[in-house]
Short mmCIF file of C-alpha atoms in Angstrom, two decimals:
data_model
loop_
_atom_site.label_atom_id
_atom_site.label_comp_id
_atom_site.label_asym_id
_atom_site.label_seq_id
_atom_site.Cartn_x
_atom_site.Cartn_y
_atom_site.Cartn_z
CA MET A 25 130.66 113.83 155.10
CA VAL A 26 134.40 114.22 154.55
CA ILE A 27 135.42 116.76 151.93
CA LEU A 28 138.82 116.41 150.31
CA ARG A 29 140.83 118.42 147.84
CA ASP A 30 143.58 117.36 145.48
CA LEU A 31 147.13 117.52 146.74
CA SER A 32 149.28 120.01 144.92
CA ASP A 33 152.57 119.10 143.31
CA ALA A 34 153.85 122.57 143.99
CA ARG A 35 157.56 122.94 144.44
CA ASP A 36 159.20 123.89 147.71
CA TYR A 37 158.69 127.41 148.93
CA PRO A 38 161.71 129.61 148.39
CA LEU A 39 164.02 130.08 151.31
CA GLU A 40 162.76 133.65 151.56
CA ILE A 41 159.79 135.43 150.03
CA PRO A 42 161.02 138.91 149.03
CA SER A 43 158.96 141.83 150.21
CA VAL A 44 157.29 144.15 147.72
CA GLY A 45 159.70 146.87 146.64
CA SER A 46 162.85 144.95 147.56
CA ASP A 47 165.67 144.59 145.04
CA LEU A 48 164.84 140.93 144.41
CA GLU A 49 161.12 141.66 144.00
CA ARG A 50 161.88 144.37 141.46
CA GLN A 51 164.16 142.00 139.54
CA VAL A 52 161.44 139.34 139.43
CA ARG A 53 158.84 141.90 138.37
CA SER A 54 161.13 143.16 135.62
CA HIS A 55 161.80 139.62 134.41
CA TYR A 56 158.10 138.81 134.08
CA THR A 57 157.06 142.15 132.57
CA ARG A 58 156.05 141.70 128.93
CA ALA A 59 157.21 143.87 126.04
CA ASP A 60 153.89 145.74 126.10
CA GLY A 61 154.44 146.65 129.75
CA THR A 62 151.91 144.23 131.22
CA LEU A 63 152.90 141.81 133.99
CA ASN A 64 152.76 138.02 133.66
CA THR A 65 151.07 137.79 137.05
CA SER A 66 150.81 134.00 137.34
CA ASP A 67 154.55 133.40 136.79
CA TYR A 68 155.41 136.46 138.88
CA PHE A 69 153.51 135.24 141.94
CA THR A 70 154.66 131.65 141.43
CA GLU A 71 158.29 132.80 141.44
CA LEU A 72 157.85 134.92 144.57
CA SER A 73 155.60 132.74 146.70
CA GLY A 74 156.83 129.27 145.78
CA PHE A 75 153.38 127.74 145.22
CA GLN A 76 151.92 127.26 141.76
CA VAL A 77 149.63 130.11 140.70
CA ASN A 78 147.53 129.79 137.56
CA SER A 79 146.20 132.72 135.59
CA SER A 80 142.66 131.58 136.39
CA ASP A 81 143.44 131.97 140.08
CA LEU A 82 144.03 135.67 139.53
CA GLU A 83 140.87 136.42 137.59
CA SER A 84 138.53 138.91 139.21
CA GLY A 85 134.79 138.69 139.38
CA SER A 86 134.20 137.11 142.76
CA SER A 87 134.18 138.72 146.17
CA ASP A 88 137.41 138.36 148.09
CA SER A 89 136.86 137.50 151.73
CA ASP A 90 140.50 138.26 152.52
CA SER A 91 140.16 142.00 152.00
CA ASP A 92 138.94 142.62 155.54
CA SER A 93 141.57 143.74 157.98
CA SER A 94 141.58 142.84 161.61
CA GLY A 95 143.45 144.45 164.40
CA ASN A 96 146.65 146.46 164.44
CA ASP A 97 149.93 146.35 166.27
CA GLY A 98 148.24 147.67 169.38
CA ASP A 99 145.89 144.69 169.48
CA CYS A 100 148.71 142.19 169.99
CA VAL A 101 150.79 141.22 172.97
CA ILE A 102 153.55 138.68 173.37
CA ILE A 103 152.44 135.23 174.49
CA SER A 104 150.88 134.67 177.86
CA PRO A 105 149.25 131.49 179.22
CA SER A 106 146.35 130.58 176.96
CA SER A 107 142.90 131.55 178.16
CA PHE A 108 141.19 129.24 175.72
CA THR A 109 140.84 126.17 177.90
CA SER A 110 137.68 127.06 179.79
CA LYS A 111 136.58 123.46 179.80
CA LYS A 112 139.34 120.92 180.29
CA PRO A 113 139.00 117.82 178.09
CA ASN A 114 138.54 114.46 179.72
CA ASN A 115 142.09 113.19 180.09
CA HIS A 116 141.41 110.39 182.55
CA SER A 117 142.60 107.79 180.04
CA LEU A 118 145.91 109.52 179.23
CA ILE A 119 149.28 109.36 180.95
CA VAL A 120 150.31 112.99 181.38
CA ALA A 121 153.73 113.93 182.74
CA ASP A 122 154.76 117.25 184.24
CA SER A 123 155.14 119.92 181.58
CA VAL A 124 157.50 122.85 181.20
CA SER A 125 157.13 126.26 179.63
CA THR A 126 157.61 126.35 175.88
CA ILE A 127 157.89 130.09 175.25
CA SER A 128 160.89 130.41 173.00
CA THR A 129 162.80 133.24 171.41
CA SER A 130 163.74 130.80 168.62
CA MET A 131 160.15 131.03 167.37
CA GLU A 132 160.51 134.76 166.77
CA ILE A 133 160.65 134.42 163.00
CA SER A 134 158.80 136.95 160.87
CA SER A 135 156.33 135.82 158.25
CA LYS A 136 156.61 136.84 154.62
CA PHE A 137 152.83 136.98 154.29
CA THR A 138 152.63 140.63 155.29
CA THR A 139 150.56 141.99 152.39
CA HIS A 140 146.99 141.38 151.23
CA GLU A 141 148.41 140.79 147.77
CA PHE A 142 150.36 137.70 148.82
CA VAL A 143 147.57 136.37 151.02
CA SER A 144 145.00 136.85 148.28
CA THR A 145 147.22 135.01 145.80
CA PHE A 146 147.60 132.11 148.21
CA ARG A 147 143.84 131.88 148.74
CA LYS A 148 143.16 131.85 145.01
CA ALA A 149 145.77 129.13 144.44
CA VAL A 150 144.91 126.91 147.42
CA LYS A 151 141.35 126.13 148.45
CA LEU A 152 140.72 125.68 152.17
CA THR A 153 137.21 124.24 152.26
CA ASP A 154 134.15 123.48 150.13
CA LEU A 155 132.83 126.03 147.67
CA GLU A 156 129.90 126.94 149.90
CA HIS A 157 132.14 128.10 152.75
CA GLU A 158 135.35 129.14 150.96
CA ASN A 159 134.57 132.85 151.23
CA LEU A 160 133.59 132.47 154.90
CA ILE A 161 137.16 131.67 155.95
CA ILE A 162 139.11 134.90 156.15
CA THR A 163 142.89 134.94 155.84
CA ASP A 164 144.72 138.08 156.91
CA PRO A 165 148.37 139.07 156.53
CA VAL A 166 150.45 139.53 159.65
CA ASN A 167 152.13 142.72 160.78
CA GLU A 168 155.82 143.40 160.85
CA GLY A 169 157.28 142.08 164.11
CA GLU A 170 154.37 139.68 164.63
CA TYR A 171 155.34 136.10 165.48
CA VAL A 172 153.58 132.77 165.92
CA THR A 173 153.94 133.34 169.66
CA THR A 174 151.91 136.55 169.50
CA VAL A 175 148.47 136.64 171.14
CA ASN A 176 145.62 138.81 169.97
CA ALA A 177 144.04 140.54 172.97
CA GLN A 178 140.88 141.71 171.22
CA GLU A 179 138.17 140.34 168.97
CA PRO A 180 137.97 139.11 166.32
CA HIS A 181 140.05 136.11 167.35
CA TYR A 182 142.03 134.04 164.89
CA PHE A 183 144.72 131.39 164.80
CA TYR A 184 148.01 131.23 162.96
CA MET A 185 148.77 128.44 160.51
CA TYR A 186 151.66 127.80 158.17
CA THR A 187 150.45 128.08 154.57
CA ARG A 188 153.21 125.70 153.53
CA VAL A 189 151.90 123.02 155.90
CA ILE A 190 148.29 123.52 154.80
CA GLN A 191 149.16 123.06 151.15
CA THR A 192 151.64 120.20 151.56
CA LEU A 193 149.59 118.06 153.95
CA ASN A 194 146.19 118.83 152.43
CA ILE A 195 144.81 120.27 155.67
CA TRP A 196 141.16 121.22 155.32
CA LEU A 197 139.26 123.78 157.35
CA PRO A 198 137.46 123.72 159.65
CA PHE A 199 139.58 121.12 161.39
CA THR A 200 137.91 117.75 161.82
CA THR A 201 136.40 116.89 165.18
CA PHE A 202 139.34 114.59 165.89
CA GLU A 203 141.93 117.23 164.95
CA GLY A 204 140.25 119.77 167.20
CA GLN A 205 140.16 117.26 170.06
CA MET A 206 143.85 116.52 169.58
CA LEU A 207 144.79 120.19 169.79
CA LYS A 208 142.60 120.75 172.84
CA THR A 209 143.84 117.62 174.60
CA MET A 210 147.49 118.53 174.04
CA ASN A 211 146.58 122.16 174.88
CA ILE A 212 148.39 123.62 171.90
CA ALA A 213 147.61 125.96 169.03
CA PRO A 214 147.57 124.64 165.44
CA ASN A 215 150.85 126.36 164.57
CA GLN A 216 152.51 124.84 167.66
CA LEU A 217 152.48 121.29 166.26
CA HIS A 218 155.39 120.14 164.10
CA PRO A 219 154.46 119.43 160.44
CA ASN A 220 155.51 115.76 160.71
CA SER A 221 153.20 115.40 163.70
CA TRP A 222 150.37 116.94 161.71
CA ALA A 223 151.12 114.26 159.09
CA PHE A 224 150.83 111.52 161.76
CA ILE A 225 147.39 112.79 162.77
CA LYS A 226 146.25 113.05 159.17
CA ALA A 227 147.56 109.57 158.30
CA PHE A 228 145.81 108.12 161.36
CA GLU A 229 142.53 109.68 160.21
CA VAL A 230 142.98 108.35 156.67
CA VAL A 231 143.58 104.79 157.92
CA CYS A 232 140.66 104.93 160.35
CA ARG A 233 138.33 106.25 157.68
CA ASP A 234 139.33 103.49 155.23
CA LEU A 235 138.97 100.77 157.88
CA GLU A 236 135.75 102.33 159.23
CA ILE A 237 137.26 102.84 162.67
CA VAL A 238 136.13 105.79 164.79
CA PRO A 239 139.33 107.70 165.66
CA THR A 240 139.61 108.53 169.36
CA ILE A 241 142.26 110.18 171.49
CA GLY A 242 142.67 107.02 173.55
CA ILE A 243 143.36 104.85 170.50
CA PHE A 244 145.80 107.37 169.03
CA PHE A 245 147.94 107.65 172.14
CA CYS A 246 148.23 103.87 172.37
CA PHE A 247 150.56 104.27 169.40
CA PHE A 248 151.98 107.77 169.91
CA GLN A 249 153.28 110.06 172.63
CA VAL A 250 154.43 113.65 172.94
CA LYS A 251 158.15 113.32 172.40
CA HIS A 252 159.30 116.07 174.72
CA LEU A 253 158.60 119.65 175.64
CA SER A 254 161.45 121.94 174.77
CA PRO A 255 161.52 125.70 175.23
CA HIS A 256 163.16 125.97 171.83
CA SER A 257 161.01 123.88 169.49
CA LEU A 258 157.58 122.93 168.26
CA ILE A 259 155.65 120.06 169.81
CA SER A 260 156.51 116.71 168.23
CA LEU A 261 154.80 113.33 168.40
CA SER A 262 156.73 110.06 168.28
CA SER A 263 155.77 106.40 168.18
CA GLN A 264 155.40 104.32 171.31
CA ALA A 265 158.13 101.70 171.73
CA ASN A 266 157.59 98.76 169.34
CA ARG A 267 154.33 100.30 168.12
CA GLY A 268 155.29 102.35 165.12
CA CYS A 269 152.40 103.06 162.75
CA PHE A 270 153.71 105.55 160.21
CA SER A 271 157.02 106.69 158.82
CA LEU A 272 157.94 110.38 158.92
CA TYR A 273 156.39 112.42 156.15
CA ALA A 274 159.70 114.22 155.64
CA SER A 275 163.05 113.65 157.33
CA ASN A 276 163.61 117.39 157.28
CA PHE A 277 160.50 119.51 156.69
CA LYS A 278 161.84 122.78 155.29
CA HIS A 279 160.87 126.32 154.37
CA TYR A 280 157.67 126.72 156.35
CA ARG A 281 158.47 128.80 159.43
CA ASP A 282 158.13 132.13 157.63
CA THR A 283 154.89 131.24 155.83
CA PHE A 284 152.30 131.76 158.57
CA ALA A 285 149.19 133.89 158.23
CA ARG A 286 146.06 134.58 160.29
CA PHE A 287 142.90 132.53 159.80
CA ARG A 288 139.54 133.59 161.21
CA CYS A 289 135.86 132.97 160.64
CA GLY A 290 133.72 135.19 158.49
CA GLU A 291 130.17 136.20 159.29
CA GLY A 292 127.96 133.21 160.01
CA PHE A 293 130.81 130.69 160.10
CA SER A 294 131.78 130.50 163.77
CA ASP A 295 132.24 126.72 163.37
CA LEU A 296 135.80 127.45 162.31
CA LEU A 297 136.77 128.51 165.83
CA PHE A 298 133.94 127.92 168.29
CA VAL A 299 131.45 125.42 169.60
CA GLU A 300 128.19 126.66 171.07
CA PHE A 301 128.23 129.49 173.62
CA ASP A 302 131.45 130.84 172.07
CA GLU A 303 133.60 128.13 173.62
CA PRO A 304 136.87 127.79 171.65
CA LEU A 305 137.33 124.52 169.79
CA PHE A 306 141.05 124.58 170.60
CA PRO A 307 143.69 127.05 171.85
CA PHE A 308 143.97 129.78 169.25
CA TYR A 309 147.36 131.08 170.32
CA TRP A 310 150.71 129.65 171.37
CA SER A 311 150.29 127.84 174.69
CA SER A 312 152.80 128.08 177.52
CA SER A 313 151.45 124.92 179.17
CA PRO A 314 151.14 122.05 176.68
CA ARG A 315 150.57 118.57 178.07
CA LEU A 316 153.36 116.01 178.01
CA ILE A 317 151.25 112.97 177.12
CA ARG A 318 153.16 109.70 177.47
CA GLY A 319 150.44 107.30 176.40
CA THR A 320 147.05 105.80 177.21
CA LYS A 321 145.93 103.96 180.32
CA VAL A 322 144.76 100.91 178.41
CA GLU A 323 142.50 99.73 181.22
CA THR A 324 140.36 102.86 180.78
CA LEU A 325 139.53 102.13 177.13
CA ASN A 326 136.12 100.78 176.25
CA GLU A 327 135.72 97.45 174.46
CA TYR A 328 135.46 99.05 171.02
CA GLU A 329 138.69 100.99 171.53
CA ARG A 330 140.54 97.93 172.85
CA GLU A 331 139.51 95.89 169.80
CA ALA A 332 140.54 98.73 167.48
CA VAL A 333 143.95 98.97 169.14
CA LYS A 334 144.41 95.21 168.86
CA PHE A 335 143.55 95.30 165.16
CA LEU A 336 145.71 98.32 164.31
CA ALA A 337 148.64 96.77 166.18
CA THR A 338 148.74 93.98 163.57
CA PHE A 339 149.77 96.43 160.86
CA LYS A 340 153.36 97.11 159.96
CA VAL A 341 154.75 100.63 159.57
CA MET A 342 152.99 102.47 156.74
CA SER A 343 154.21 105.46 154.78
CA SER A 344 152.42 108.61 155.90
CA GLY A 345 153.38 110.19 152.58
CA ASP A 346 151.76 107.37 150.59
CA LEU A 347 148.60 107.59 152.68
CA LEU A 348 148.21 111.36 152.32
CA THR A 349 148.94 111.20 148.60
CA ARG A 350 146.08 108.72 148.20
CA GLU A 351 143.70 110.59 150.50
CA THR A 352 141.82 112.20 147.63
CA THR A 353 141.67 109.03 145.50
CA PRO A 354 139.57 106.42 147.34
CA GLU A 355 140.25 103.72 144.75
CA SER A 356 144.01 104.11 145.06
CA LEU A 357 143.78 104.24 148.85
CA GLY A 358 141.58 101.14 148.91
CA GLU A 359 144.06 99.29 146.71
CA TYR A 360 146.97 100.39 148.91
CA MET A 361 145.23 99.35 152.12
CA GLY A 362 144.02 96.15 150.47
CA LYS A 363 147.56 95.15 149.60
CA ILE A 364 148.68 95.80 153.15
CA THR A 365 145.78 93.77 154.54
CA PHE A 366 146.49 90.92 152.10
CA VAL A 367 150.17 90.86 153.03
CA LEU A 368 149.29 90.86 156.72
CA LYS A 369 146.89 87.95 156.29
CA ALA A 370 149.45 86.06 154.20
CA ARG A 371 152.16 86.58 156.82
CA GLU A 372 149.82 85.55 159.60
CA ALA A 373 148.82 82.42 157.68
CA LYS A 374 152.48 81.60 157.03
CA GLN A 375 153.39 82.00 160.70
CA LYS A 376 150.54 79.72 161.73
CA ALA A 377 151.56 77.17 159.10
CA VAL A 378 155.19 77.16 160.25
CA ALA A 379 154.16 76.77 163.88
CA ALA A 380 151.76 73.94 163.06
CA ALA A 381 154.30 72.15 160.87
CA ALA A 382 156.83 72.09 163.67
CA LEU A 383 154.42 70.08 165.81
CA VAL A 384 153.55 67.44 163.22
CA ASP A 385 155.52 64.40 162.02
CA PRO A 386 155.25 64.60 158.21
CA LEU A 387 154.89 60.81 157.93
CA THR A 388 151.65 60.94 159.88
CA GLN A 389 150.16 62.99 157.06
CA LEU A 390 151.19 60.63 154.24
CA VAL A 391 149.72 57.47 152.75
CA VAL A 392 152.58 54.95 152.60
CA GLU A 393 152.11 51.51 151.07
CA GLU A 394 153.65 49.21 153.67
CA SER A 395 154.26 46.13 151.42
CA ALA A 396 156.06 48.10 148.77
CA SER A 397 158.24 49.58 151.42
CA LYS A 398 159.24 46.16 152.78
CA GLY A 399 159.95 44.79 149.26
CA ALA A 400 162.24 47.66 148.49
CA LYS A 401 164.06 47.08 151.78
CA ARG A 402 164.68 43.34 151.02
CA LYS A 403 165.93 44.16 147.49
CA LYS A 404 168.37 46.69 148.89
CA GLN A 405 169.69 44.17 151.45
CA GLU A 406 170.28 41.55 148.69
CA GLU A 407 172.16 44.10 146.59
CA LEU A 408 174.43 44.81 149.53
CA ARG A 409 175.22 41.10 150.04
CA VAL A 410 176.13 40.66 146.33
CA ALA A 411 178.41 43.66 146.52
CA CYS A 412 180.24 42.14 149.48
CA TYR A 413 181.07 38.96 147.49
#
């Protein structure tokens, strides 16, 4: 069963989330302090964090799973090659080029989610999973000087994720089986993938679910490839030549790099990070050896995958934004996909009609009365002779 949540219309995150006690934070607090001295907490947190916070989100009365703290500065070390690839995925059907190291000083950007107060506000405003498991996903603030390239050397393990990306793209936890396979196949951590590439993966899943196609790695990389591996950037996916499926979600995805926090599993919810026998579902931390996947070896696909690729190749480029917006409204998505399918069938029918018409003499398709035709011809000849006199 697929569980979805509504997309938020929250505005962009501010360029910078002021820390508690800073001049800007004090100004905001003063602005939203009422005459009786109480604080308008919903507007205060909305102004500071950039995502919409309702007063109901701040009501107490339920246990807060984010209050647990994990680790300290001594538990973290700067990135080293990931140790979370104990079992290599089956990549026999993929075209993998030589990779290069992607450790980058440009990723050394501090997060603004450094207090439990901000993290707790985010969790109350944005739901990550179904009600049964919401409190079993623990979100922790990061420490000062902690980056997305930092690796935790001790348990409990966690992964970093940009809160801005989670909220904007409607990413649900735990990751789907396909999303986990994608991360493991590319050998990257969740925070290592560019937001637009996350949107490609999500849009692909939405289309496959609507068309009742089982999404596989082989099918996906028939249409996409890892663009390049740069030591100074996130991993990006791009379309294969002449096989574009989706438009970019945003031409310039902004204000997300300083919004990362830690995500880990609570007691009894190891499914967030592990399969059986404590095997990681995907690399938790920034990987120094991602795979440069150039495509799929089509001859290795099974018959089902080949037919799915053939069918998906008939579609024109779709808007990833439109697809993700309709993800939580099946009727709207069905209507959107139905229109696309109708247009495709109409275009295909038109192309066949044009091709067939070019091969047929129109007169062979008509019923022409021969005698009437001859009479008209004689009358026209007589009129011409009279005109000559």
